[in-house]
Amino acid sequence: EVGVEGKDFGKTGGVVMNEVLKKWGKRGDEIEVFEIKEAFAGVGLVRSKIGGVDGEKVNVKGGGVEVGDGIGGRGGRVILCVGD
């Protein structure tokens, strides 16, 4: 079980990434590509930083923010990527 104080909610994803990687016996630099889905770009950046992930490996084909997560673009994004 992993969590952070409510005031630090934006850090939760990065903390969880670290815990998952640790459980798998891996480091962020050993993973080829990360797909981070987040409605707010700033939170995705915090996740990457806390998770120790190189920004060049994150959402290499774009992410939910660019497609319009707030207007239901996530489903279309998934369909487009699966078909790629």
PDB file of N, CA, C and O in Angstrom:
ATOM      1  N   GLU A   1       0.845  -1.169   0.000  1.00  0.00           N
ATOM      2  CA  GLU A   1       0.000   0.000   0.000  1.00  0.00           C
ATOM      3  C   GLU A   1       0.896   1.239   0.000  1.00  0.00           C
ATOM      4  O   GLU A   1       1.826   1.332   0.775  1.00  0.00           O
ATOM      5  N   VAL A   2       0.592   2.166  -0.911  1.00  0.00           N
ATOM      6  CA  VAL A   2       1.402   3.364  -1.082  1.00  0.00           C
ATOM      7  C   VAL A   2       0.488   4.571  -1.093  1.00  0.00           C
ATOM      8  O   VAL A   2      -0.605   4.525  -1.640  1.00  0.00           O
ATOM      9  N   GLY A   3       0.947   5.652  -0.515  1.00  0.00           N
ATOM     10  CA  GLY A   3       0.146   6.874  -0.544  1.00  0.00           C
ATOM     11  C   GLY A   3       0.968   8.059  -0.077  1.00  0.00           C
ATOM     12  O   GLY A   3       2.096   7.908   0.394  1.00  0.00           O
ATOM     13  N   VAL A   4       0.392   9.233  -0.218  1.00  0.00           N
ATOM     14  CA  VAL A   4       1.022  10.478   0.228  1.00  0.00           C
ATOM     15  C   VAL A   4      -0.025  11.315   0.945  1.00  0.00           C
ATOM     16  O   VAL A   4      -1.222  11.020   0.891  1.00  0.00           O
ATOM     17  N   GLU A   5       0.424  12.360   1.596  1.00  0.00           N
ATOM     18  CA  GLU A   5      -0.499  13.290   2.239  1.00  0.00           C
ATOM     19  C   GLU A   5      -1.376  13.934   1.180  1.00  0.00           C
ATOM     20  O   GLU A   5      -0.953  14.128   0.041  1.00  0.00           O
ATOM     21  N   GLY A   6      -2.601  14.295   1.537  1.00  0.00           N
ATOM     22  CA  GLY A   6      -3.541  14.886   0.596  1.00  0.00           C
ATOM     23  C   GLY A   6      -2.990  16.099  -0.130  1.00  0.00           C
ATOM     24  O   GLY A   6      -3.219  16.277  -1.320  1.00  0.00           O
ATOM     25  N   LYS A   7      -2.213  16.941   0.562  1.00  0.00           N
ATOM     26  CA  LYS A   7      -1.662  18.142  -0.066  1.00  0.00           C
ATOM     27  C   LYS A   7      -0.646  17.805  -1.150  1.00  0.00           C
ATOM     28  O   LYS A   7      -0.338  18.630  -1.997  1.00  0.00           O
ATOM     29  N   ASP A   8      -0.141  16.582  -1.152  1.00  0.00           N
ATOM     30  CA  ASP A   8       0.866  16.147  -2.122  1.00  0.00           C
ATOM     31  C   ASP A   8       0.290  15.183  -3.155  1.00  0.00           C
ATOM     32  O   ASP A   8       1.019  14.385  -3.739  1.00  0.00           O
ATOM     33  N   PHE A   9      -1.040  15.264  -3.401  1.00  0.00           N
ATOM     34  CA  PHE A   9      -1.688  14.287  -4.280  1.00  0.00           C
ATOM     35  C   PHE A   9      -1.006  14.162  -5.638  1.00  0.00           C
ATOM     36  O   PHE A   9      -0.988  13.093  -6.223  1.00  0.00           O
ATOM     37  N   GLY A  10      -0.438  15.249  -6.153  1.00  0.00           N
ATOM     38  CA  GLY A  10       0.202  15.208  -7.459  1.00  0.00           C
ATOM     39  C   GLY A  10       1.442  14.331  -7.501  1.00  0.00           C
ATOM     40  O   GLY A  10       1.902  13.944  -8.573  1.00  0.00           O
ATOM     41  N   LYS A  11       1.974  14.006  -6.353  1.00  0.00           N
ATOM     42  CA  LYS A  11       3.179  13.169  -6.279  1.00  0.00           C
ATOM     43  C   LYS A  11       2.863  11.676  -6.234  1.00  0.00           C
ATOM     44  O   LYS A  11       3.750  10.848  -6.383  1.00  0.00           O
ATOM     45  N   THR A  12       1.609  11.333  -6.022  1.00  0.00           N
ATOM     46  CA  THR A  12       1.236   9.930  -5.816  1.00  0.00           C
ATOM     47  C   THR A  12       1.710   9.025  -6.942  1.00  0.00           C
ATOM     48  O   THR A  12       2.286   7.965  -6.694  1.00  0.00           O
ATOM     49  N   GLY A  13       1.485   9.418  -8.185  1.00  0.00           N
ATOM     50  CA  GLY A  13       1.887   8.577  -9.319  1.00  0.00           C
ATOM     51  C   GLY A  13       3.373   8.280  -9.342  1.00  0.00           C
ATOM     52  O   GLY A  13       3.788   7.148  -9.613  1.00  0.00           O
ATOM     53  N   GLY A  14       4.200   9.276  -9.043  1.00  0.00           N
ATOM     54  CA  GLY A  14       5.645   9.069  -9.010  1.00  0.00           C
ATOM     55  C   GLY A  14       6.062   8.132  -7.896  1.00  0.00           C
ATOM     56  O   GLY A  14       6.925   7.271  -8.078  1.00  0.00           O
ATOM     57  N   VAL A  15       5.432   8.288  -6.737  1.00  0.00           N
ATOM     58  CA  VAL A  15       5.721   7.406  -5.607  1.00  0.00           C
ATOM     59  C   VAL A  15       5.334   5.971  -5.949  1.00  0.00           C
ATOM     60  O   VAL A  15       6.082   5.029  -5.687  1.00  0.00           O
ATOM     61  N   VAL A  16       4.179   5.813  -6.573  1.00  0.00           N
ATOM     62  CA  VAL A  16       3.722   4.476  -6.968  1.00  0.00           C
ATOM     63  C   VAL A  16       4.663   3.885  -8.026  1.00  0.00           C
ATOM     64  O   VAL A  16       5.010   2.705  -7.962  1.00  0.00           O
ATOM     65  N   MET A  17       5.080   4.707  -9.002  1.00  0.00           N
ATOM     66  CA  MET A  17       6.031   4.223 -10.019  1.00  0.00           C
ATOM     67  C   MET A  17       7.286   3.665  -9.350  1.00  0.00           C
ATOM     68  O   MET A  17       7.761   2.586  -9.711  1.00  0.00           O
ATOM     69  N   ASN A  18       7.816   4.404  -8.376  1.00  0.00           N
ATOM     70  CA  ASN A  18       9.013   3.942  -7.672  1.00  0.00           C
ATOM     71  C   ASN A  18       8.780   2.609  -6.973  1.00  0.00           C
ATOM     72  O   ASN A  18       9.621   1.716  -7.014  1.00  0.00           O
ATOM     73  N   GLU A  19       7.626   2.479  -6.330  1.00  0.00           N
ATOM     74  CA  GLU A  19       7.320   1.235  -5.613  1.00  0.00           C
ATOM     75  C   GLU A  19       7.165   0.055  -6.564  1.00  0.00           C
ATOM     76  O   GLU A  19       7.641  -1.037  -6.282  1.00  0.00           O
ATOM     77  N   VAL A  20       6.500   0.270  -7.684  1.00  0.00           N
ATOM     78  CA  VAL A  20       6.323  -0.806  -8.663  1.00  0.00           C
ATOM     79  C   VAL A  20       7.673  -1.228  -9.241  1.00  0.00           C
ATOM     80  O   VAL A  20       7.973  -2.420  -9.344  1.00  0.00           O
ATOM     81  N   LEU A  21       8.481  -0.245  -9.606  1.00  0.00           N
ATOM     82  CA  LEU A  21       9.805  -0.567 -10.150  1.00  0.00           C
ATOM     83  C   LEU A  21      10.639  -1.333  -9.126  1.00  0.00           C
ATOM     84  O   LEU A  21      11.314  -2.310  -9.467  1.00  0.00           O
ATOM     85  N   LYS A  22      10.572  -0.895  -7.872  1.00  0.00           N
ATOM     86  CA  LYS A  22      11.321  -1.574  -6.819  1.00  0.00           C
ATOM     87  C   LYS A  22      10.825  -3.014  -6.668  1.00  0.00           C
ATOM     88  O   LYS A  22      11.626  -3.945  -6.559  1.00  0.00           O
ATOM     89  N   LYS A  23       9.512  -3.203  -6.708  1.00  0.00           N
ATOM     90  CA  LYS A  23       8.940  -4.554  -6.595  1.00  0.00           C
ATOM     91  C   LYS A  23       9.408  -5.447  -7.739  1.00  0.00           C
ATOM     92  O   LYS A  23       9.631  -6.638  -7.559  1.00  0.00           O
ATOM     93  N   TRP A  24       9.536  -4.877  -8.933  1.00  0.00           N
ATOM     94  CA  TRP A  24      10.000  -5.623 -10.102  1.00  0.00           C
ATOM     95  C   TRP A  24      11.521  -5.758 -10.146  1.00  0.00           C
ATOM     96  O   TRP A  24      12.052  -6.417 -11.045  1.00  0.00           O
ATOM     97  N   GLY A  25      12.221  -5.080  -9.234  1.00  0.00           N
ATOM     98  CA  GLY A  25      13.685  -5.123  -9.239  1.00  0.00           C
ATOM     99  C   GLY A  25      14.278  -4.340 -10.395  1.00  0.00           C
ATOM    100  O   GLY A  25      15.335  -4.698 -10.919  1.00  0.00           O
ATOM    101  N   LYS A  26      13.601  -3.265 -10.805  1.00  0.00           N
ATOM    102  CA  LYS A  26      14.027  -2.453 -11.954  1.00  0.00           C
ATOM    103  C   LYS A  26      14.246  -1.006 -11.533  1.00  0.00           C
ATOM    104  O   LYS A  26      13.811  -0.571 -10.487  1.00  0.00           O
ATOM    105  N   ARG A  27      14.916  -0.260 -12.421  1.00  0.00           N
ATOM    106  CA  ARG A  27      15.081   1.187 -12.295  1.00  0.00           C
ATOM    107  C   ARG A  27      14.426   1.828 -13.514  1.00  0.00           C
ATOM    108  O   ARG A  27      14.270   1.197 -14.548  1.00  0.00           O
ATOM    109  N   GLY A  28      14.072   3.096 -13.382  1.00  0.00           N
ATOM    110  CA  GLY A  28      13.438   3.804 -14.487  1.00  0.00           C
ATOM    111  C   GLY A  28      14.252   3.789 -15.758  1.00  0.00           C
ATOM    112  O   GLY A  28      13.710   3.711 -16.857  1.00  0.00           O
ATOM    113  N   ASP A  29      15.582   3.815 -15.637  1.00  0.00           N
ATOM    114  CA  ASP A  29      16.422   3.844 -16.835  1.00  0.00           C
ATOM    115  C   ASP A  29      16.491   2.491 -17.547  1.00  0.00           C
ATOM    116  O   ASP A  29      17.004   2.390 -18.650  1.00  0.00           O
ATOM    117  N   GLU A  30      15.925   1.455 -16.925  1.00  0.00           N
ATOM    118  CA  GLU A  30      15.900   0.134 -17.547  1.00  0.00           C
ATOM    119  C   GLU A  30      14.624  -0.116 -18.361  1.00  0.00           C
ATOM    120  O   GLU A  30      14.533  -1.118 -19.062  1.00  0.00           O
ATOM    121  N   ILE A  31      13.669   0.802 -18.275  1.00  0.00           N
ATOM    122  CA  ILE A  31      12.408   0.667 -18.988  1.00  0.00           C
ATOM    123  C   ILE A  31      12.489   1.482 -20.272  1.00  0.00           C
ATOM    124  O   ILE A  31      12.929   2.627 -20.270  1.00  0.00           O
ATOM    125  N   GLU A  32      12.080   0.905 -21.376  1.00  0.00           N
ATOM    126  CA  GLU A  32      12.224   1.546 -22.683  1.00  0.00           C
ATOM    127  C   GLU A  32      11.280   2.730 -22.889  1.00  0.00           C
ATOM    128  O   GLU A  32      11.677   3.774 -23.402  1.00  0.00           O
ATOM    129  N   VAL A  33      10.001   2.572 -22.536  1.00  0.00           N
ATOM    130  CA  VAL A  33       9.004   3.608 -22.774  1.00  0.00           C
ATOM    131  C   VAL A  33       7.994   3.619 -21.623  1.00  0.00           C
ATOM    132  O   VAL A  33       7.614   2.572 -21.125  1.00  0.00           O
ATOM    133  N   PHE A  34       7.569   4.808 -21.234  1.00  0.00           N
ATOM    134  CA  PHE A  34       6.527   4.974 -20.220  1.00  0.00           C
ATOM    135  C   PHE A  34       5.345   5.689 -20.841  1.00  0.00           C
ATOM    136  O   PHE A  34       5.515   6.673 -21.556  1.00  0.00           O
ATOM    137  N   GLU A  35       4.144   5.220 -20.559  1.00  0.00           N
ATOM    138  CA  GLU A  35       2.922   5.884 -20.983  1.00  0.00           C
ATOM    139  C   GLU A  35       2.253   6.392 -19.711  1.00  0.00           C
ATOM    140  O   GLU A  35       1.824   5.609 -18.866  1.00  0.00           O
ATOM    141  N   ILE A  36       2.199   7.702 -19.551  1.00  0.00           N
ATOM    142  CA  ILE A  36       1.597   8.305 -18.366  1.00  0.00           C
ATOM    143  C   ILE A  36       0.338   9.039 -18.796  1.00  0.00           C
ATOM    144  O   ILE A  36       0.397   9.974 -19.583  1.00  0.00           O
ATOM    145  N   LYS A  37      -0.804   8.602 -18.289  1.00  0.00           N
ATOM    146  CA  LYS A  37      -2.082   9.238 -18.591  1.00  0.00           C
ATOM    147  C   LYS A  37      -2.431  10.178 -17.443  1.00  0.00           C
ATOM    148  O   LYS A  37      -2.497   9.759 -16.293  1.00  0.00           O
ATOM    149  N   GLU A  38      -2.647  11.424 -17.768  1.00  0.00           N
ATOM    150  CA  GLU A  38      -2.973  12.407 -16.750  1.00  0.00           C
ATOM    151  C   GLU A  38      -3.699  13.573 -17.394  1.00  0.00           C
ATOM    152  O   GLU A  38      -3.335  14.013 -18.472  1.00  0.00           O
ATOM    153  N   ALA A  39      -4.738  14.063 -16.739  1.00  0.00           N
ATOM    154  CA  ALA A  39      -5.507  15.184 -17.268  1.00  0.00           C
ATOM    155  C   ALA A  39      -4.755  16.504 -17.155  1.00  0.00           C
ATOM    156  O   ALA A  39      -5.029  17.430 -17.898  1.00  0.00           O
ATOM    157  N   PHE A  40      -3.807  16.582 -16.267  1.00  0.00           N
ATOM    158  CA  PHE A  40      -3.054  17.818 -16.057  1.00  0.00           C
ATOM    159  C   PHE A  40      -1.577  17.564 -16.348  1.00  0.00           C
ATOM    160  O   PHE A  40      -0.941  16.739 -15.691  1.00  0.00           O
ATOM    161  N   ALA A  41      -1.042  18.248 -17.333  1.00  0.00           N
ATOM    162  CA  ALA A  41       0.338  18.017 -17.776  1.00  0.00           C
ATOM    163  C   ALA A  41       1.338  18.149 -16.638  1.00  0.00           C
ATOM    164  O   ALA A  41       2.296  17.388 -16.544  1.00  0.00           O
ATOM    165  N   GLY A  42       1.123  19.118 -15.752  1.00  0.00           N
ATOM    166  CA  GLY A  42       2.046  19.328 -14.635  1.00  0.00           C
ATOM    167  C   GLY A  42       2.178  18.120 -13.739  1.00  0.00           C
ATOM    168  O   GLY A  42       3.263  17.792 -13.263  1.00  0.00           O
ATOM    169  N   VAL A  43       1.074  17.411 -13.516  1.00  0.00           N
ATOM    170  CA  VAL A  43       1.111  16.218 -12.672  1.00  0.00           C
ATOM    171  C   VAL A  43       1.928  15.126 -13.354  1.00  0.00           C
ATOM    172  O   VAL A  43       2.702  14.422 -12.714  1.00  0.00           O
ATOM    173  N   GLY A  44       1.781  14.979 -14.652  1.00  0.00           N
ATOM    174  CA  GLY A  44       2.587  13.998 -15.387  1.00  0.00           C
ATOM    175  C   GLY A  44       4.073  14.291 -15.286  1.00  0.00           C
ATOM    176  O   GLY A  44       4.893  13.388 -15.150  1.00  0.00           O
ATOM    177  N   LEU A  45       4.427  15.565 -15.337  1.00  0.00           N
ATOM    178  CA  LEU A  45       5.832  15.953 -15.201  1.00  0.00           C
ATOM    179  C   LEU A  45       6.369  15.620 -13.817  1.00  0.00           C
ATOM    180  O   LEU A  45       7.494  15.147 -13.674  1.00  0.00           O
ATOM    181  N   VAL A  46       5.557  15.866 -12.795  1.00  0.00           N
ATOM    182  CA  VAL A  46       5.961  15.531 -11.424  1.00  0.00           C
ATOM    183  C   VAL A  46       6.159  14.024 -11.297  1.00  0.00           C
ATOM    184  O   VAL A  46       7.133  13.573 -10.701  1.00  0.00           O
ATOM    185  N   ARG A  47       5.237  13.237 -11.867  1.00  0.00           N
ATOM    186  CA  ARG A  47       5.378  11.779 -11.816  1.00  0.00           C
ATOM    187  C   ARG A  47       6.699  11.338 -12.423  1.00  0.00           C
ATOM    188  O   ARG A  47       7.402  10.495 -11.875  1.00  0.00           O
ATOM    189  N   SER A  48       7.031  11.896 -13.575  1.00  0.00           N
ATOM    190  CA  SER A  48       8.282  11.525 -14.248  1.00  0.00           C
ATOM    191  C   SER A  48       9.481  11.877 -13.393  1.00  0.00           C
ATOM    192  O   SER A  48      10.405  11.080 -13.245  1.00  0.00           O
ATOM    193  N   LYS A  49       9.466  13.065 -12.835  1.00  0.00           N
ATOM    194  CA  LYS A  49      10.607  13.522 -12.030  1.00  0.00           C
ATOM    195  C   LYS A  49      10.788  12.656 -10.790  1.00  0.00           C
ATOM    196  O   LYS A  49      11.884  12.187 -10.500  1.00  0.00           O
ATOM    197  N   ILE A  50       9.703  12.430 -10.046  1.00  0.00           N
ATOM    198  CA  ILE A  50       9.785  11.617  -8.828  1.00  0.00           C
ATOM    199  C   ILE A  50      10.144  10.182  -9.178  1.00  0.00           C
ATOM    200  O   ILE A  50      10.907   9.534  -8.464  1.00  0.00           O
ATOM    201  N   GLY A  51       9.612   9.679 -10.278  1.00  0.00           N
ATOM    202  CA  GLY A  51       9.893   8.305 -10.689  1.00  0.00           C
ATOM    203  C   GLY A  51      11.271   8.120 -11.301  1.00  0.00           C
ATOM    204  O   GLY A  51      11.662   7.011 -11.614  1.00  0.00           O
ATOM    205  N   GLY A  52      12.014   9.222 -11.478  1.00  0.00           N
ATOM    206  CA  GLY A  52      13.355   9.126 -12.050  1.00  0.00           C
ATOM    207  C   GLY A  52      13.344   8.690 -13.502  1.00  0.00           C
ATOM    208  O   GLY A  52      14.222   7.961 -13.951  1.00  0.00           O
ATOM    209  N   VAL A  53      12.348   9.136 -14.253  1.00  0.00           N
ATOM    210  CA  VAL A  53      12.177   8.714 -15.640  1.00  0.00           C
ATOM    211  C   VAL A  53      12.652   9.814 -16.582  1.00  0.00           C
ATOM    212  O   VAL A  53      12.298  10.980 -16.425  1.00  0.00           O
ATOM    213  N   ASP A  54      13.442   9.458 -17.567  1.00  0.00           N
ATOM    214  CA  ASP A  54      13.900  10.382 -18.593  1.00  0.00           C
ATOM    215  C   ASP A  54      12.697  10.844 -19.407  1.00  0.00           C
ATOM    216  O   ASP A  54      11.947  10.028 -19.943  1.00  0.00           O
ATOM    217  N   GLY A  55      12.496  12.146 -19.507  1.00  0.00           N
ATOM    218  CA  GLY A  55      11.367  12.698 -20.240  1.00  0.00           C
ATOM    219  C   GLY A  55      11.283  12.245 -21.683  1.00  0.00           C
ATOM    220  O   GLY A  55      10.203  12.235 -22.275  1.00  0.00           O
ATOM    221  N   GLU A  56      12.386  11.861 -22.279  1.00  0.00           N
ATOM    222  CA  GLU A  56      12.395  11.384 -23.665  1.00  0.00           C
ATOM    223  C   GLU A  56      11.716  10.025 -23.806  1.00  0.00           C
ATOM    224  O   GLU A  56      11.407   9.594 -24.906  1.00  0.00           O
ATOM    225  N   LYS A  57      11.482   9.337 -22.681  1.00  0.00           N
ATOM    226  CA  LYS A  57      10.854   8.020 -22.707  1.00  0.00           C
ATOM    227  C   LYS A  57       9.367   8.062 -22.366  1.00  0.00           C
ATOM    228  O   LYS A  57       8.712   7.046 -22.326  1.00  0.00           O
ATOM    229  N   VAL A  58       8.845   9.251 -22.089  1.00  0.00           N
ATOM    230  CA  VAL A  58       7.464   9.377 -21.625  1.00  0.00           C
ATOM    231  C   VAL A  58       6.555   9.812 -22.769  1.00  0.00           C
ATOM    232  O   VAL A  58       6.832  10.790 -23.456  1.00  0.00           O
ATOM    233  N   ASN A  59       5.472   9.069 -22.966  1.00  0.00           N
ATOM    234  CA  ASN A  59       4.454   9.396 -23.967  1.00  0.00           C
ATOM    235  C   ASN A  59       5.075   9.736 -25.322  1.00  0.00           C
ATOM    236  O   ASN A  59       4.798  10.777 -25.906  1.00  0.00           O
ATOM    237  N   VAL A  60       5.888   8.839 -25.818  1.00  0.00           N
ATOM    238  CA  VAL A  60       6.618   9.092 -27.058  1.00  0.00           C
ATOM    239  C   VAL A  60       5.705   9.267 -28.273  1.00  0.00           C
ATOM    240  O   VAL A  60       6.117   9.833 -29.281  1.00  0.00           O
ATOM    241  N   LYS A  61       4.467   8.803 -28.184  1.00  0.00           N
ATOM    242  CA  LYS A  61       3.501   8.998 -29.277  1.00  0.00           C
ATOM    243  C   LYS A  61       2.394   9.958 -28.859  1.00  0.00           C
ATOM    244  O   LYS A  61       1.296   9.922 -29.390  1.00  0.00           O
ATOM    245  N   GLY A  62       2.688  10.809 -27.910  1.00  0.00           N
ATOM    246  CA  GLY A  62       1.686  11.748 -27.412  1.00  0.00           C
ATOM    247  C   GLY A  62       1.006  11.187 -26.188  1.00  0.00           C
ATOM    248  O   GLY A  62       1.291  10.085 -25.736  1.00  0.00           O
ATOM    249  N   GLY A  63       0.121  11.981 -25.608  1.00  0.00           N
ATOM    250  CA  GLY A  63      -0.575  11.542 -24.405  1.00  0.00           C
ATOM    251  C   GLY A  63      -1.994  12.069 -24.374  1.00  0.00           C
ATOM    252  O   GLY A  63      -2.412  12.832 -25.237  1.00  0.00           O
ATOM    253  N   GLY A  64      -2.737  11.677 -23.358  1.00  0.00           N
ATOM    254  CA  GLY A  64      -4.127  12.054 -23.216  1.00  0.00           C
ATOM    255  C   GLY A  64      -4.363  13.548 -23.162  1.00  0.00           C
ATOM    256  O   GLY A  64      -5.400  14.029 -23.582  1.00  0.00           O
ATOM    257  N   VAL A  65      -3.416  14.309 -22.652  1.00  0.00           N
ATOM    258  CA  VAL A  65      -3.604  15.752 -22.536  1.00  0.00           C
ATOM    259  C   VAL A  65      -3.730  16.376 -23.918  1.00  0.00           C
ATOM    260  O   VAL A  65      -4.624  17.178 -24.172  1.00  0.00           O
ATOM    261  N   GLU A  66      -2.875  15.985 -24.860  1.00  0.00           N
ATOM    262  CA  GLU A  66      -2.899  16.573 -26.203  1.00  0.00           C
ATOM    263  C   GLU A  66      -4.178  16.242 -26.961  1.00  0.00           C
ATOM    264  O   GLU A  66      -4.649  17.019 -27.752  1.00  0.00           O
ATOM    265  N   VAL A  67      -4.735  15.072 -26.720  1.00  0.00           N
ATOM    266  CA  VAL A  67      -5.892  14.628 -27.479  1.00  0.00           C
ATOM    267  C   VAL A  67      -7.186  15.226 -26.930  1.00  0.00           C
ATOM    268  O   VAL A  67      -8.181  15.279 -27.595  1.00  0.00           O
ATOM    269  N   GLY A  68      -7.155  15.713 -25.715  1.00  0.00           N
ATOM    270  CA  GLY A  68      -8.347  16.316 -25.124  1.00  0.00           C
ATOM    271  C   GLY A  68      -9.008  15.432 -24.099  1.00  0.00           C
ATOM    272  O   GLY A  68     -10.168  15.073 -24.243  1.00  0.00           O
ATOM    273  N   ASP A  69      -8.277  15.065 -23.083  1.00  0.00           N
ATOM    274  CA  ASP A  69      -8.807  14.203 -22.036  1.00  0.00           C
ATOM    275  C   ASP A  69     -10.116  14.750 -21.481  1.00  0.00           C
ATOM    276  O   ASP A  69     -11.048  14.009 -21.248  1.00  0.00           O
ATOM    277  N   GLY A  70     -10.174  16.057 -21.309  1.00  0.00           N
ATOM    278  CA  GLY A  70     -11.358  16.668 -20.715  1.00  0.00           C
ATOM    279  C   GLY A  70     -12.617  16.544 -21.562  1.00  0.00           C
ATOM    280  O   GLY A  70     -13.723  16.674 -21.060  1.00  0.00           O
ATOM    281  N   ILE A  71     -12.478  16.279 -22.852  1.00  0.00           N
ATOM    282  CA  ILE A  71     -13.663  16.143 -23.704  1.00  0.00           C
ATOM    283  C   ILE A  71     -13.859  14.701 -24.180  1.00  0.00           C
ATOM    284  O   ILE A  71     -14.471  14.450 -25.202  1.00  0.00           O
ATOM    285  N   GLY A  72     -13.310  13.784 -23.449  1.00  0.00           N
ATOM    286  CA  GLY A  72     -13.521  12.376 -23.774  1.00  0.00           C
ATOM    287  C   GLY A  72     -12.574  11.834 -24.818  1.00  0.00           C
ATOM    288  O   GLY A  72     -12.855  10.816 -25.438  1.00  0.00           O
ATOM    289  N   GLY A  73     -11.445  12.482 -25.029  1.00  0.00           N
ATOM    290  CA  GLY A  73     -10.498  12.043 -26.049  1.00  0.00           C
ATOM    291  C   GLY A  73      -9.712  10.805 -25.691  1.00  0.00           C
ATOM    292  O   GLY A  73      -9.080  10.203 -26.544  1.00  0.00           O
ATOM    293  N   ARG A  74      -9.730  10.394 -24.445  1.00  0.00           N
ATOM    294  CA  ARG A  74      -8.912   9.262 -24.022  1.00  0.00           C
ATOM    295  C   ARG A  74      -9.281   7.980 -24.770  1.00  0.00           C
ATOM    296  O   ARG A  74      -8.419   7.240 -25.211  1.00  0.00           O
ATOM    297  N   GLY A  75     -10.557   7.710 -24.944  1.00  0.00           N
ATOM    298  CA  GLY A  75     -10.966   6.486 -25.646  1.00  0.00           C
ATOM    299  C   GLY A  75     -10.462   6.460 -27.072  1.00  0.00           C
ATOM    300  O   GLY A  75      -9.950   5.458 -27.555  1.00  0.00           O
ATOM    301  N   GLY A  76     -10.573   7.594 -27.765  1.00  0.00           N
ATOM    302  CA  GLY A  76     -10.059   7.691 -29.126  1.00  0.00           C
ATOM    303  C   GLY A  76      -8.563   7.512 -29.180  1.00  0.00           C
ATOM    304  O   GLY A  76      -8.025   6.865 -30.082  1.00  0.00           O
ATOM    305  N   ARG A  77      -7.880   8.054 -28.195  1.00  0.00           N
ATOM    306  CA  ARG A  77      -6.407   7.931 -28.112  1.00  0.00           C
ATOM    307  C   ARG A  77      -6.011   6.475 -27.983  1.00  0.00           C
ATOM    308  O   ARG A  77      -5.096   6.001 -28.642  1.00  0.00           O
ATOM    309  N   VAL A  78      -6.699   5.749 -27.130  1.00  0.00           N
ATOM    310  CA  VAL A  78      -6.395   4.327 -26.938  1.00  0.00           C
ATOM    311  C   VAL A  78      -6.631   3.557 -28.234  1.00  0.00           C
ATOM    312  O   VAL A  78      -5.801   2.752 -28.646  1.00  0.00           O
ATOM    313  N   ILE A  79      -7.732   3.808 -28.887  1.00  0.00           N
ATOM    314  CA  ILE A  79      -8.043   3.124 -30.153  1.00  0.00           C
ATOM    315  C   ILE A  79      -6.980   3.412 -31.196  1.00  0.00           C
ATOM    316  O   ILE A  79      -6.497   2.522 -31.880  1.00  0.00           O
ATOM    317  N   LEU A  80      -6.552   4.669 -31.299  1.00  0.00           N
ATOM    318  CA  LEU A  80      -5.536   5.038 -32.280  1.00  0.00           C
ATOM    319  C   LEU A  80      -4.211   4.338 -32.005  1.00  0.00           C
ATOM    320  O   LEU A  80      -3.552   3.871 -32.922  1.00  0.00           O
ATOM    321  N   CYS A  81      -3.822   4.269 -30.744  1.00  0.00           N
ATOM    322  CA  CYS A  81      -2.529   3.644 -30.399  1.00  0.00           C
ATOM    323  C   CYS A  81      -2.551   2.134 -30.543  1.00  0.00           C
ATOM    324  O   CYS A  81      -1.568   1.543 -30.924  1.00  0.00           O
ATOM    325  N   VAL A  82      -3.661   1.532 -30.212  1.00  0.00           N
ATOM    326  CA  VAL A  82      -3.762   0.072 -30.332  1.00  0.00           C
ATOM    327  C   VAL A  82      -3.650  -0.328 -31.798  1.00  0.00           C
ATOM    328  O   VAL A  82      -3.033  -1.333 -32.138  1.00  0.00           O
ATOM    329  N   GLY A  83      -4.206   0.485 -32.684  1.00  0.00           N
ATOM    330  CA  GLY A  83      -4.170   0.173 -34.105  1.00  0.00           C
ATOM    331  C   GLY A  83      -2.840   0.474 -34.771  1.00  0.00           C
ATOM    332  O   GLY A  83      -2.594   0.087 -35.889  1.00  0.00           O
ATOM    333  N   ASP A  84      -1.945   1.150 -34.035  1.00  0.00           N
ATOM    334  CA  ASP A  84      -0.648   1.550 -34.604  1.00  0.00           C
ATOM    335  C   ASP A  84       0.302   0.395 -34.736  1.00  0.00           C
ATOM    336  O   ASP A  84       0.521  -0.401 -33.955  1.00  0.00           O
TER     337      ASP A  84
END
